[in-house]
Tab-separated table of C-alpha atoms in Angstrom:
chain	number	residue	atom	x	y	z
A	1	UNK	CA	-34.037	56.155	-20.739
A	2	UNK	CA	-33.334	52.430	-21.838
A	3	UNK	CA	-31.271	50.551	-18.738
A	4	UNK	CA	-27.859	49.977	-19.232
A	5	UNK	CA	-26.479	46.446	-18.246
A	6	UNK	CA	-22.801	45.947	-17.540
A	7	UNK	CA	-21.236	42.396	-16.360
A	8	UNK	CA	-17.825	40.934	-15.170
A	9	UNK	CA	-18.558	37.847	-17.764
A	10	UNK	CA	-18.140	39.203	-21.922
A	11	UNK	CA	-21.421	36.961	-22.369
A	12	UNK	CA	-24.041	35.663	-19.677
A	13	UNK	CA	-23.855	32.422	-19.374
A	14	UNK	CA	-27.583	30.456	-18.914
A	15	UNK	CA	-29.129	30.630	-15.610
A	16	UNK	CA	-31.654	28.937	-13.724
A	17	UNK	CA	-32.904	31.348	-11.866
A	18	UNK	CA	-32.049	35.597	-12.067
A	19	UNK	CA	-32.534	38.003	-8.950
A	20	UNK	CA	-33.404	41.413	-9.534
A	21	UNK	CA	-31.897	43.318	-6.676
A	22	UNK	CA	-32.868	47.658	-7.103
A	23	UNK	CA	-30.218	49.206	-5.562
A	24	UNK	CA	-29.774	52.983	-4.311
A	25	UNK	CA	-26.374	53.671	-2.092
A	26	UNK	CA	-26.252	49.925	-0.497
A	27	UNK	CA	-22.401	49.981	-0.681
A	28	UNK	CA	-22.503	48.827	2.611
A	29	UNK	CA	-25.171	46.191	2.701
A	30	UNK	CA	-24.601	44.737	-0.975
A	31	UNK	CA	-21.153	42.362	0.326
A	32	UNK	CA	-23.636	40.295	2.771
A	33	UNK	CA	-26.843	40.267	0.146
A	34	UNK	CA	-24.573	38.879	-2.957
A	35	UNK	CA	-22.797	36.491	-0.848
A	36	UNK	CA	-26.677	34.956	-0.005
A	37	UNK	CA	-27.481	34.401	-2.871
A	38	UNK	CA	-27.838	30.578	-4.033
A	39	UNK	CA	-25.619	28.804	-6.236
A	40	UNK	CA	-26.285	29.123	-9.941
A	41	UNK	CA	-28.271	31.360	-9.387
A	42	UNK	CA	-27.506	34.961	-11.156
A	43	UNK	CA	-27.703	38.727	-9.116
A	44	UNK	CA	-29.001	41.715	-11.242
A	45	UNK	CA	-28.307	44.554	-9.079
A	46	UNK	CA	-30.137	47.227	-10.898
A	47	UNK	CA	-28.224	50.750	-10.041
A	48	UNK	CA	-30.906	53.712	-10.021
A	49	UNK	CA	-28.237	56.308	-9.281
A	50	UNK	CA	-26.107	55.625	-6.697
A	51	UNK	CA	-23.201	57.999	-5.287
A	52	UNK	CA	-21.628	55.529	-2.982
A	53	UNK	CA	-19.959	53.483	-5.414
A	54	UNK	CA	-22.660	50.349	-5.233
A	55	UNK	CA	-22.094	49.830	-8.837
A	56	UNK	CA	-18.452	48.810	-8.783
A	57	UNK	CA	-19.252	46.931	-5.548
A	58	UNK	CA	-21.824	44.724	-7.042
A	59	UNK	CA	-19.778	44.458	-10.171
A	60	UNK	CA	-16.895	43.128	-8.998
A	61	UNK	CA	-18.348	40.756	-6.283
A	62	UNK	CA	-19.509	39.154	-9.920
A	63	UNK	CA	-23.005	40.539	-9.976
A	64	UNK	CA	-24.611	41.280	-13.097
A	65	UNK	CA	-25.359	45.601	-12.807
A	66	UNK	CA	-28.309	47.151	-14.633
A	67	UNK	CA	-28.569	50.655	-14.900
A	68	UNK	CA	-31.755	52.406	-14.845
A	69	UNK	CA	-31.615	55.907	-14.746
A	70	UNK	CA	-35.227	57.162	-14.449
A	71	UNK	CA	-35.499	56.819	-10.294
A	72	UNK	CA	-38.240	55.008	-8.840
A	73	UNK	CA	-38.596	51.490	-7.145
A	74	UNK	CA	-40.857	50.570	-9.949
A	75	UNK	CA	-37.808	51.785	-12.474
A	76	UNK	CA	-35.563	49.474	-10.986
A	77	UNK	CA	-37.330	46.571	-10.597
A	78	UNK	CA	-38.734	46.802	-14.072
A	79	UNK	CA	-35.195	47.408	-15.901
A	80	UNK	CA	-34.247	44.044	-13.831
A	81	UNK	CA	-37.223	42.342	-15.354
A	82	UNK	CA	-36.394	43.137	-18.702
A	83	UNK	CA	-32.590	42.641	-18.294
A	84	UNK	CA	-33.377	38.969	-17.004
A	85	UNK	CA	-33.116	36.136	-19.257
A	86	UNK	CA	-34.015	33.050	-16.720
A	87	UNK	CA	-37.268	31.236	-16.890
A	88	UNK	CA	-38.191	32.239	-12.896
A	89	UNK	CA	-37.184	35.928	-12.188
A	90	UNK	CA	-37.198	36.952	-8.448
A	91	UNK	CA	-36.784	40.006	-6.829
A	92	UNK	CA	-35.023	40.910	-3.424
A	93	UNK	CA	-34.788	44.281	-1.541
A	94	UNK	CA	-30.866	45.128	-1.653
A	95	UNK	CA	-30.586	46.383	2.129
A	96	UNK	CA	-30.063	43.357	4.097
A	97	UNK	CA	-33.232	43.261	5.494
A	98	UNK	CA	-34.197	39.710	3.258
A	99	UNK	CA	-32.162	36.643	2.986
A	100	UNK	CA	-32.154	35.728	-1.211
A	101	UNK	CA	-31.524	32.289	0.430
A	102	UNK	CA	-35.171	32.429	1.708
A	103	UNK	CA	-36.311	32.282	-2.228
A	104	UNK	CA	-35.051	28.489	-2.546
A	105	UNK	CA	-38.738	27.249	-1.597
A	106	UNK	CA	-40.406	30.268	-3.415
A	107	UNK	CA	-38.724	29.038	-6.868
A	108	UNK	CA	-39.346	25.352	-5.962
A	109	UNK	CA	-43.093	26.018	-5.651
A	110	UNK	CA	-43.260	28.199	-9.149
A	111	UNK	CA	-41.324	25.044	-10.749
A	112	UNK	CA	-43.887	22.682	-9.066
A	113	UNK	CA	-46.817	24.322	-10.985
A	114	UNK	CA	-48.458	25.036	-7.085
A	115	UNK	CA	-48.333	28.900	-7.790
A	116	UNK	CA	-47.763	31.640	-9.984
A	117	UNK	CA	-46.786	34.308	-7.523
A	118	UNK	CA	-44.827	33.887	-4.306
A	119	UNK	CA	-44.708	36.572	-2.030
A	120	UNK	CA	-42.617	36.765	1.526
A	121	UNK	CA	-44.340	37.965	4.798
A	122	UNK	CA	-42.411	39.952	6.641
A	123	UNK	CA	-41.719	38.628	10.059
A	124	UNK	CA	-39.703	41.385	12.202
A	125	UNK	CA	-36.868	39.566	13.834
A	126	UNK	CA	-35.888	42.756	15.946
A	127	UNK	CA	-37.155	45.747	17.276
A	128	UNK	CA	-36.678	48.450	15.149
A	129	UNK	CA	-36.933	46.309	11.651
A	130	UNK	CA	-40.821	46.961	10.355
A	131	UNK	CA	-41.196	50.646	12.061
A	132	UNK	CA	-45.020	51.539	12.664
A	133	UNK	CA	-45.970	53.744	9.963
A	134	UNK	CA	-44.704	51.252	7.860
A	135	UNK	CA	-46.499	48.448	8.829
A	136	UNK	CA	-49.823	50.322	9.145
A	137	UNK	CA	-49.465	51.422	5.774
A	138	UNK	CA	-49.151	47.692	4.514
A	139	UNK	CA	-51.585	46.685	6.850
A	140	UNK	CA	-54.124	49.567	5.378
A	141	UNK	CA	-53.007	48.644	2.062
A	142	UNK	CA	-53.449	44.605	1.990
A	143	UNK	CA	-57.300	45.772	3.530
A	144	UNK	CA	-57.991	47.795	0.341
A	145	UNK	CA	-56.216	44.944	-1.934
A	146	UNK	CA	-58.287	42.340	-0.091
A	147	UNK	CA	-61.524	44.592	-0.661
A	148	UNK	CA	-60.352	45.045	-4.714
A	149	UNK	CA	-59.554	41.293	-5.247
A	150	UNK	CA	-60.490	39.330	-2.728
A	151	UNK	CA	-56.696	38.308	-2.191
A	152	UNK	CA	-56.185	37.396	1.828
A	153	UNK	CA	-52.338	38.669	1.628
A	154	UNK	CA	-50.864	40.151	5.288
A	155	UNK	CA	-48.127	41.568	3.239
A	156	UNK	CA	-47.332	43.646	0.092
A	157	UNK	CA	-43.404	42.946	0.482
A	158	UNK	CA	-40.553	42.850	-1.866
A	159	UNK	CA	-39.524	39.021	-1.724
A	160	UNK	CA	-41.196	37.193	-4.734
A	161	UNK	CA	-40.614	34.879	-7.377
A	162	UNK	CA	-42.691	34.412	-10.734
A	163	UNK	CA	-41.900	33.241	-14.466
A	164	UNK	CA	-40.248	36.105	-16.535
A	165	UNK	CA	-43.300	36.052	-19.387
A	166	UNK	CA	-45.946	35.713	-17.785
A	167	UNK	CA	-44.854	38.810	-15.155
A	168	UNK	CA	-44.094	40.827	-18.895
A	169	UNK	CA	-47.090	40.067	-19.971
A	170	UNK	CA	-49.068	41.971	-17.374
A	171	UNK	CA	-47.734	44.544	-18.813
A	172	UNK	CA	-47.139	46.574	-15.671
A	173	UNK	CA	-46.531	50.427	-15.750
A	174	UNK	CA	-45.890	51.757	-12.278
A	175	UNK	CA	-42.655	53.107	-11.984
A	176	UNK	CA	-42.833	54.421	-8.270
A	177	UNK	CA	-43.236	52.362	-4.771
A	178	UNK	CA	-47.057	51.340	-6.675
A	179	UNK	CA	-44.721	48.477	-8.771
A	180	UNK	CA	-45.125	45.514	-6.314
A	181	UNK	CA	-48.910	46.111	-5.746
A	182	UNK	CA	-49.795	46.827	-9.247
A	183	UNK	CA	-47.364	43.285	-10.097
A	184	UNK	CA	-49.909	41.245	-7.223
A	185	UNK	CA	-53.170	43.039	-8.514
A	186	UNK	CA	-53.147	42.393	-11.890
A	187	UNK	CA	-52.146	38.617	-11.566
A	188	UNK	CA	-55.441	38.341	-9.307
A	189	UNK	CA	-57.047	39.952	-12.351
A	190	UNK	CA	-55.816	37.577	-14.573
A	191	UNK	CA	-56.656	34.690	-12.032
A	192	UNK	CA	-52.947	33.987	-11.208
A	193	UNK	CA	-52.716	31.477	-8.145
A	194	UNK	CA	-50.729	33.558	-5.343
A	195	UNK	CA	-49.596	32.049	-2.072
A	196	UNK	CA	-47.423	33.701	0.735
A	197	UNK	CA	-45.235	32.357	3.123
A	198	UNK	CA	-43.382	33.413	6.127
A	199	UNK	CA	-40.194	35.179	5.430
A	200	UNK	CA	-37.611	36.608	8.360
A	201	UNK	CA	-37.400	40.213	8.082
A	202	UNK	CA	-33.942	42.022	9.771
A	203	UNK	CA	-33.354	45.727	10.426
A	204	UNK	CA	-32.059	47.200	6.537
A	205	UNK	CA	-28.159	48.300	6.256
A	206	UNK	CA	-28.496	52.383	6.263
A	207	UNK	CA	-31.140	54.696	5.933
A	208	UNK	CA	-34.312	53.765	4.006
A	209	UNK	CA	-35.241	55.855	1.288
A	210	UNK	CA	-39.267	54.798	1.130
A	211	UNK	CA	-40.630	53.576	4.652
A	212	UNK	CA	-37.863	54.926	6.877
A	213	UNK	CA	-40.051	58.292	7.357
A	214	UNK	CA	-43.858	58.896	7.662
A	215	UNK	CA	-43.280	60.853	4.590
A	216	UNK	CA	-41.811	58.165	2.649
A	217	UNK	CA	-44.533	55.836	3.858
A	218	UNK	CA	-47.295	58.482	3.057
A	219	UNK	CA	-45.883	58.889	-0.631
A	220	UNK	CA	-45.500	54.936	-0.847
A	221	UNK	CA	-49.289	54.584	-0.122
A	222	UNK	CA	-50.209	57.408	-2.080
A	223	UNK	CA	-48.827	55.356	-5.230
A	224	UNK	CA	-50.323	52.458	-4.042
A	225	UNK	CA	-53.401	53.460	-3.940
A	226	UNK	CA	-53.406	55.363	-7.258
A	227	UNK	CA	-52.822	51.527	-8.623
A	228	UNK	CA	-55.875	50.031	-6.482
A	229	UNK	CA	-58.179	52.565	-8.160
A	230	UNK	CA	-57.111	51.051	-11.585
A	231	UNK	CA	-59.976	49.577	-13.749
A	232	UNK	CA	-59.727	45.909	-13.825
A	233	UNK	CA	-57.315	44.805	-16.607
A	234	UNK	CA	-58.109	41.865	-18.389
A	235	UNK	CA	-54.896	39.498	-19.999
């Protein structure tokens, strides 16, 4: 099912930079997120099905809303791509537990010509944030990455920036909790520079719908893993 986009502007007006922010029932965090975000900057809050009324939040707190009906992290993320018009696209988790402000230095870099990926490392800033199956699934999965591509990473997380074509061009497929691992593997593939830095991480606004059980987790690294076992694709 094509996504859907919806704004409270007639006609987008240009941006410098656009924020894809997948969004499942974050009524509640969504007021604190879009408020981060930096000036000029533009919010695509990509609704995959929420009952809470997120889309009307995000709508008319001036966000630009995307919907994707197929569910999946990868579904969202990837109607956000497509919806985005700006020359550096970054994406956010849409729970509170990242800062969008944190992405100033992420987009400065990209713009610099220092990297082509950026990618935030998780720093728990209270008990409770990361839990433990969580972080030993990352932690299992950044092994196996580092084993596949020879990438040093400590952290598969959400908070990234990266210009819009280049990320199309990879033509990435995962539609499932595999997206952001399949996005960092096949930029090593295509010898992409990737760099990481220190992001703060906060406990998320309600109940997580991937890592908040050992069964999301296990499913999470089930997809992930499914992508490390890809053949090397060549761009």
């Amino acid at each position: 099912m094509r996504a859907v986009t919806t704004s409270s502007d007639p006609v987008p007006c240009p941006t410098s930079v656009d924020v894809v922010l997948p969004c499942l029932d974050e009524a509640e965090a969504l007021p604190w997120v879009l408020g981060r975000i930096p000036p000029g900057w533009r919010a695509l809050v990509v609704d995959n099905g929420s009952t809470d009324g997120s889309a009307r939040i995000a709508h008319d707190l001036g966000a630009t809303v995307v919907r994707e009906e197929r569910r999946g992290f990868g579904a969202a993320c990837h109607a956000g791509l497509t919806a985005a018009t700006a020359d550096v696209v970054c994406f956010c988790d849409c729970d509170a537990s990242l800062d969008p402000a944190d992405l100033v230095p992420f987009v400065r870099e990209i713009r610099a010509g220092e990297a082509d990926l950026v990618l935030g490392r998780r720093r728990p800033q209270a008990r409770g944030a990361w839990p433990l199956h969580a972080r030993t699934g990352n932690l299992a999965l950044s092994r196996l990455l580092r084993r596949r591509t020879g990438l040093r990473l400590h952290d598969l997380g959400p908070l990234r920036a990266v210009r819009r074509e280049p990320l199309l061009a990879l033509g990435l497929t995962d539609r499932r909790s595999g997206y952001p691992l399949q996005m960092v593997v096949r930029a090593a593939d295509a010898g992409w520079r990737i760099t990481e830095h220190d992001v703060p991480y906060r406990p998320r606004a309600g109940a997580s719908k991937v890592t908040g059980t050992w069964r999301g987790t296990w499913q999470a690294v089930r997809d992930m893993s499914r992508v490390l076992a890809e053949k090397e694709v060549c761009t």
